[in-house]
Amino acid sequence: MQTNYRGAVFFDLDNTLLDEHSQITTEVATAMQQLKQNQFLPVINTGRAPREILDIRQVTGIDTFISLNGSYLEHDHQALYKSQIDTQLITAVVELANQLNDGVSFYTTSEIRTLKSDANVNDAYNLIHTPIPEVDPNFYQDQEILMLLLLNKDHDQAYFDKFPQFTYYRNSPYSIDTVLSGNSKMNGIKQLLQQLELTNVPTYGFGDGPNDLSMLEFVDHPVAMGNGIPEAKAAAEFVTTANTDHGIVNGLKHFNLI
């Protein structure tokens, strides 16, 4: 295992590493290769599932990732950490969702299924240009579920009140990422640095949204995208340009990483 990295650089995906079409530009792909050549470890740090980032990993050549908001980590095709949600707890969440007429999606390391199909479910997945999952309301009963996606527009508090066991990230108008309490992008970074014996190298983080705040607060050099929320910019050492305006490359150049 390579341990002579000069630093580790963590990237959110949506509205950060990806463009407005949820694609990796040639400029960004080249920058990732330059990072590697300069002995920096690029790491994807996302709320997305592993299966939702296969193309991104292939285009960028990044083989280290933190996914599902810190609930699953992988380096060089080896799992380093995963956090499974108890089946009985999911059953209780599904019962509340049914009462509220909400949707729920279930995430394993390799598959996604959803409780039901409706306009809100479609809107949530269309927003990030990913396929709408197959409907399978019983999928979670015999699978290792690491994250739930609560599909609703304004029922946040009902879940917060009933299920304090979770940490919640509303990352779109249509959905809330839901992981076991203690899991976050920051915790994912901690786990990764410890297991790869990189706790003494400088760390950099690029993000834009609510689930990036823990990462930006933890890394040595936090970078907020120009299109980011005010809280991300407030937590940043440097605010780069927007993801659609060379933000990744400008941020990396600011710190002389490429």
Short mmCIF file of C-alpha atoms in Angstrom, two decimals:
data_model
loop_
_atom_site.label_atom_id
_atom_site.label_comp_id
_atom_site.label_asym_id
_atom_site.label_seq_id
_atom_site.Cartn_x
_atom_site.Cartn_y
_atom_site.Cartn_z
CA MET A 1 0.00 0.00 0.00
CA GLN A 2 1.41 3.36 -1.01
CA THR A 3 2.11 5.50 2.04
CA ASN A 4 4.33 8.18 0.55
CA TYR A 5 1.47 10.51 -0.30
CA ARG A 6 2.20 14.21 0.17
CA GLY A 7 -1.43 14.85 1.07
CA ALA A 8 -5.04 13.72 0.63
CA VAL A 9 -7.66 15.71 -1.28
CA PHE A 10 -11.35 14.99 -0.68
CA PHE A 11 -14.00 15.90 -3.24
CA ASP A 12 -17.75 16.09 -2.99
CA LEU A 13 -19.39 15.15 -6.30
CA ASP A 14 -22.68 16.90 -7.02
CA ASN A 15 -22.18 20.62 -7.70
CA THR A 16 -18.48 20.22 -6.89
CA LEU A 17 -16.41 17.70 -8.88
CA LEU A 18 -19.28 17.22 -11.36
CA ASP A 19 -20.60 19.78 -13.84
CA GLU A 20 -24.22 20.86 -14.22
CA HIS A 21 -24.96 17.66 -16.17
CA SER A 22 -23.47 15.48 -13.40
CA GLN A 23 -20.49 14.73 -15.65
CA ILE A 24 -16.72 14.89 -15.21
CA THR A 25 -15.16 17.40 -17.61
CA THR A 26 -11.91 16.63 -19.39
CA GLU A 27 -10.29 19.44 -17.40
CA VAL A 28 -11.26 17.83 -14.09
CA ALA A 29 -10.21 14.33 -15.20
CA THR A 30 -6.80 15.69 -16.19
CA ALA A 31 -6.48 17.48 -12.85
CA MET A 32 -7.08 14.20 -10.99
CA GLN A 33 -4.26 12.55 -12.93
CA GLN A 34 -1.99 15.50 -12.16
CA LEU A 35 -2.79 15.16 -8.46
CA LYS A 36 -1.74 11.52 -8.54
CA GLN A 37 1.44 12.34 -10.43
CA ASN A 38 2.23 14.92 -7.75
CA GLN A 39 1.77 12.21 -5.08
CA PHE A 40 -1.51 13.50 -3.67
CA LEU A 41 -4.30 10.98 -3.01
CA PRO A 42 -7.62 12.08 -4.58
CA VAL A 43 -10.65 10.77 -2.70
CA ILE A 44 -14.33 10.97 -3.64
CA ASN A 45 -16.42 11.90 -0.58
CA THR A 46 -20.09 11.69 -1.43
CA GLY A 47 -23.60 10.93 -0.30
CA ARG A 48 -24.02 8.81 -3.40
CA ALA A 49 -23.88 5.02 -3.40
CA PRO A 50 -20.89 3.08 -4.80
CA ARG A 51 -22.93 1.94 -7.79
CA GLU A 52 -23.79 5.56 -8.62
CA ILE A 53 -20.14 6.56 -8.98
CA LEU A 54 -18.75 3.74 -11.15
CA ASP A 55 -18.50 5.89 -14.28
CA ILE A 56 -17.03 8.80 -12.31
CA ARG A 57 -14.33 6.58 -10.84
CA GLN A 58 -13.51 5.19 -14.27
CA VAL A 59 -13.21 8.63 -15.91
CA THR A 60 -11.16 10.15 -13.07
CA GLY A 61 -9.08 7.10 -12.18
CA ILE A 62 -9.98 7.64 -8.51
CA ASP A 63 -10.06 4.31 -6.66
CA THR A 64 -10.46 5.60 -3.11
CA PHE A 65 -13.89 6.75 -1.99
CA ILE A 66 -16.10 7.57 0.97
CA SER A 67 -19.74 6.98 0.03
CA LEU A 68 -23.21 7.14 1.54
CA ASN A 69 -22.15 10.05 3.78
CA GLY A 70 -19.38 8.12 5.50
CA SER A 71 -21.25 4.80 5.82
CA TYR A 72 -19.03 2.91 3.36
CA LEU A 73 -15.33 3.35 2.55
CA GLU A 74 -13.24 1.64 -0.07
CA HIS A 75 -9.59 1.88 -1.14
CA ASP A 76 -8.13 0.04 -4.10
CA HIS A 77 -11.21 -2.23 -4.28
CA GLN A 78 -10.98 -3.18 -0.60
CA ALA A 79 -13.74 -2.29 1.86
CA LEU A 80 -12.34 -0.40 4.85
CA TYR A 81 -15.55 0.39 6.77
CA LYS A 82 -19.30 -0.05 6.57
CA SER A 83 -22.16 0.81 8.90
CA GLN A 84 -25.32 -1.31 8.62
CA ILE A 85 -28.76 -0.09 9.72
CA ASP A 86 -30.78 -2.57 11.81
CA THR A 87 -33.66 -4.15 9.89
CA GLN A 88 -36.21 -3.51 12.66
CA LEU A 89 -35.29 0.16 12.67
CA ILE A 90 -35.85 0.35 8.91
CA THR A 91 -39.25 -1.31 9.35
CA ALA A 92 -40.24 1.45 11.77
CA VAL A 93 -39.06 4.12 9.31
CA VAL A 94 -41.06 2.51 6.52
CA GLU A 95 -44.17 2.46 8.72
CA LEU A 96 -43.88 6.20 9.34
CA ALA A 97 -43.19 6.85 5.66
CA ASN A 98 -46.34 4.95 4.71
CA GLN A 99 -48.37 6.99 7.21
CA LEU A 100 -47.03 10.21 5.69
CA ASN A 101 -47.31 8.91 2.12
CA ASP A 102 -43.56 9.39 1.69
CA GLY A 103 -41.11 7.33 -0.30
CA VAL A 104 -37.98 5.60 1.01
CA SER A 105 -35.03 4.20 -0.94
CA PHE A 106 -32.74 1.50 0.43
CA TYR A 107 -28.99 1.53 -0.28
CA THR A 108 -26.54 -1.37 -0.09
CA THR A 109 -22.95 -1.19 -1.33
CA SER A 110 -24.05 -2.38 -4.77
CA GLU A 111 -27.81 -1.92 -5.14
CA ILE A 112 -30.61 0.59 -4.65
CA ARG A 113 -34.31 -0.19 -4.38
CA THR A 114 -37.23 2.06 -3.53
CA LEU A 115 -40.45 1.65 -1.56
CA LYS A 116 -42.72 3.04 -4.26
CA SER A 117 -42.69 5.14 -7.39
CA ASP A 118 -44.17 8.62 -7.58
CA ALA A 119 -43.38 12.10 -8.90
CA ASN A 120 -41.23 13.03 -5.92
CA VAL A 121 -39.10 9.89 -6.30
CA ASN A 122 -38.64 10.65 -9.98
CA ASP A 123 -37.73 14.28 -9.28
CA ALA A 124 -35.13 13.30 -6.67
CA TYR A 125 -33.20 11.01 -9.02
CA ASN A 126 -33.66 13.13 -12.13
CA LEU A 127 -32.13 16.06 -10.25
CA ILE A 128 -28.76 14.26 -10.03
CA HIS A 129 -29.13 12.49 -13.39
CA THR A 130 -29.17 8.96 -11.97
CA PRO A 131 -31.53 6.08 -12.83
CA ILE A 132 -34.75 5.74 -10.84
CA PRO A 133 -34.43 2.60 -8.68
CA GLU A 134 -36.59 -0.47 -9.12
CA VAL A 135 -39.56 -0.69 -6.74
CA ASP A 136 -39.12 -3.42 -4.12
CA PRO A 137 -40.73 -2.56 -0.76
CA ASN A 138 -39.34 -5.67 0.98
CA PHE A 139 -35.79 -5.38 -0.34
CA TYR A 140 -34.34 -4.22 2.97
CA GLN A 141 -35.50 -7.27 4.91
CA ASP A 142 -32.65 -9.53 3.79
CA GLN A 143 -29.99 -7.02 2.72
CA GLU A 144 -27.25 -5.00 4.42
CA ILE A 145 -28.69 -1.49 4.21
CA LEU A 146 -26.21 1.31 4.85
CA MET A 147 -28.29 4.38 3.98
CA LEU A 148 -31.92 5.37 3.55
CA LEU A 149 -33.16 8.15 1.31
CA LEU A 150 -36.34 9.71 2.68
CA LEU A 151 -38.34 11.05 -0.24
CA ASN A 152 -40.47 14.00 0.80
CA LYS A 153 -40.49 17.78 0.62
CA ASP A 154 -41.35 18.89 4.14
CA HIS A 155 -41.69 16.04 6.64
CA ASP A 156 -38.19 16.44 8.09
CA GLN A 157 -39.24 17.07 11.67
CA ALA A 158 -41.45 13.98 11.90
CA TYR A 159 -38.42 11.76 11.30
CA PHE A 160 -36.08 13.87 13.43
CA ASP A 161 -38.43 13.54 16.39
CA LYS A 162 -39.14 9.82 16.07
CA PHE A 163 -35.69 8.57 15.04
CA PRO A 164 -32.83 10.34 16.83
CA GLN A 165 -30.65 7.32 15.97
CA PHE A 166 -29.97 8.88 12.57
CA THR A 167 -28.09 11.80 11.14
CA TYR A 168 -30.06 13.54 8.40
CA TYR A 169 -28.87 15.59 5.42
CA ARG A 170 -31.45 17.30 3.24
CA ASN A 171 -29.48 17.62 0.05
CA SER A 172 -32.33 18.34 -2.32
CA PRO A 173 -35.88 19.72 -2.21
CA TYR A 174 -37.13 16.15 -2.67
CA SER A 175 -35.01 13.98 -0.41
CA ILE A 176 -33.08 13.50 2.84
CA ASP A 177 -29.97 11.33 3.11
CA THR A 178 -30.34 9.28 6.31
CA VAL A 179 -27.45 7.41 7.95
CA LEU A 180 -26.76 6.03 11.40
CA SER A 181 -25.71 8.71 13.85
CA GLY A 182 -21.95 9.11 13.95
CA ASN A 183 -21.52 8.62 10.22
CA SER A 184 -20.55 11.69 8.25
CA LYS A 185 -18.12 12.79 5.60
CA MET A 186 -15.82 13.86 8.44
CA ASN A 187 -15.97 10.46 10.13
CA GLY A 188 -15.27 8.84 6.79
CA ILE A 189 -12.13 10.94 6.42
CA LYS A 190 -10.99 10.03 9.95
CA GLN A 191 -11.49 6.32 9.28
CA LEU A 192 -9.68 6.51 5.95
CA LEU A 193 -6.67 8.46 7.23
CA GLN A 194 -6.23 6.06 10.14
CA GLN A 195 -6.49 2.91 8.06
CA LEU A 196 -4.16 4.18 5.33
CA GLU A 197 -1.74 5.57 7.93
CA LEU A 198 -2.06 9.09 6.55
CA THR A 199 -2.90 10.96 9.75
CA ASN A 200 0.23 13.12 9.42
CA VAL A 201 -0.26 14.40 5.87
CA PRO A 202 -2.06 17.66 5.00
CA THR A 203 -5.70 17.30 4.00
CA TYR A 204 -7.81 19.34 1.59
CA GLY A 205 -11.56 19.23 1.04
CA PHE A 206 -13.78 20.62 -1.73
CA GLY A 207 -17.54 20.94 -1.13
CA ASP A 208 -20.65 23.02 -1.58
CA GLY A 209 -23.58 21.71 0.47
CA PRO A 210 -24.97 20.83 3.90
CA ASN A 211 -23.41 17.38 4.08
CA ASP A 212 -19.98 18.87 3.29
CA LEU A 213 -19.82 21.06 6.39
CA SER A 214 -18.33 18.37 8.65
CA MET A 215 -15.66 17.70 6.03
CA LEU A 216 -14.84 21.38 5.60
CA GLU A 217 -14.56 21.83 9.35
CA PHE A 218 -12.23 18.84 9.71
CA VAL A 219 -9.69 19.10 6.88
CA ASP A 220 -6.61 21.30 7.17
CA HIS A 221 -7.49 23.30 4.06
CA PRO A 222 -11.25 23.59 3.35
CA VAL A 223 -12.31 24.87 -0.07
CA ALA A 224 -15.88 25.97 -0.80
CA MET A 225 -17.20 26.14 -4.33
CA GLY A 226 -18.35 29.52 -5.60
CA ASN A 227 -21.81 28.00 -6.05
CA GLY A 228 -21.83 26.67 -2.47
CA ILE A 229 -24.18 27.52 0.38
CA PRO A 230 -23.21 30.41 2.69
CA GLU A 231 -22.34 28.01 5.53
CA ALA A 232 -19.83 26.20 3.31
CA LYS A 233 -18.18 29.46 2.31
CA ALA A 234 -18.03 30.56 5.95
CA ALA A 235 -16.20 27.34 6.87
CA ALA A 236 -13.69 27.65 4.02
CA GLU A 237 -10.09 28.79 4.00
CA PHE A 238 -10.54 29.53 0.29
CA VAL A 239 -13.65 30.09 -1.84
CA THR A 240 -12.95 29.03 -5.41
CA THR A 241 -15.04 29.71 -8.50
CA ALA A 242 -18.20 27.74 -9.31
CA ASN A 243 -18.08 24.09 -10.36
CA THR A 244 -19.11 25.27 -13.84
CA ASP A 245 -16.35 27.91 -13.92
CA HIS A 246 -13.14 25.90 -13.43
CA GLY A 247 -13.67 25.80 -9.66
CA ILE A 248 -11.83 22.52 -9.04
CA VAL A 249 -8.75 23.44 -11.08
CA ASN A 250 -8.62 26.96 -9.64
CA GLY A 251 -8.82 25.61 -6.11
CA LEU A 252 -6.10 23.02 -6.68
CA LYS A 253 -3.84 25.62 -8.27
CA HIS A 254 -4.43 28.00 -5.36
CA PHE A 255 -2.79 25.45 -3.06
CA ASN A 256 -0.15 24.48 -5.64
CA LEU A 257 -1.41 20.90 -5.78
CA ILE A 258 -1.32 20.85 -9.58
#
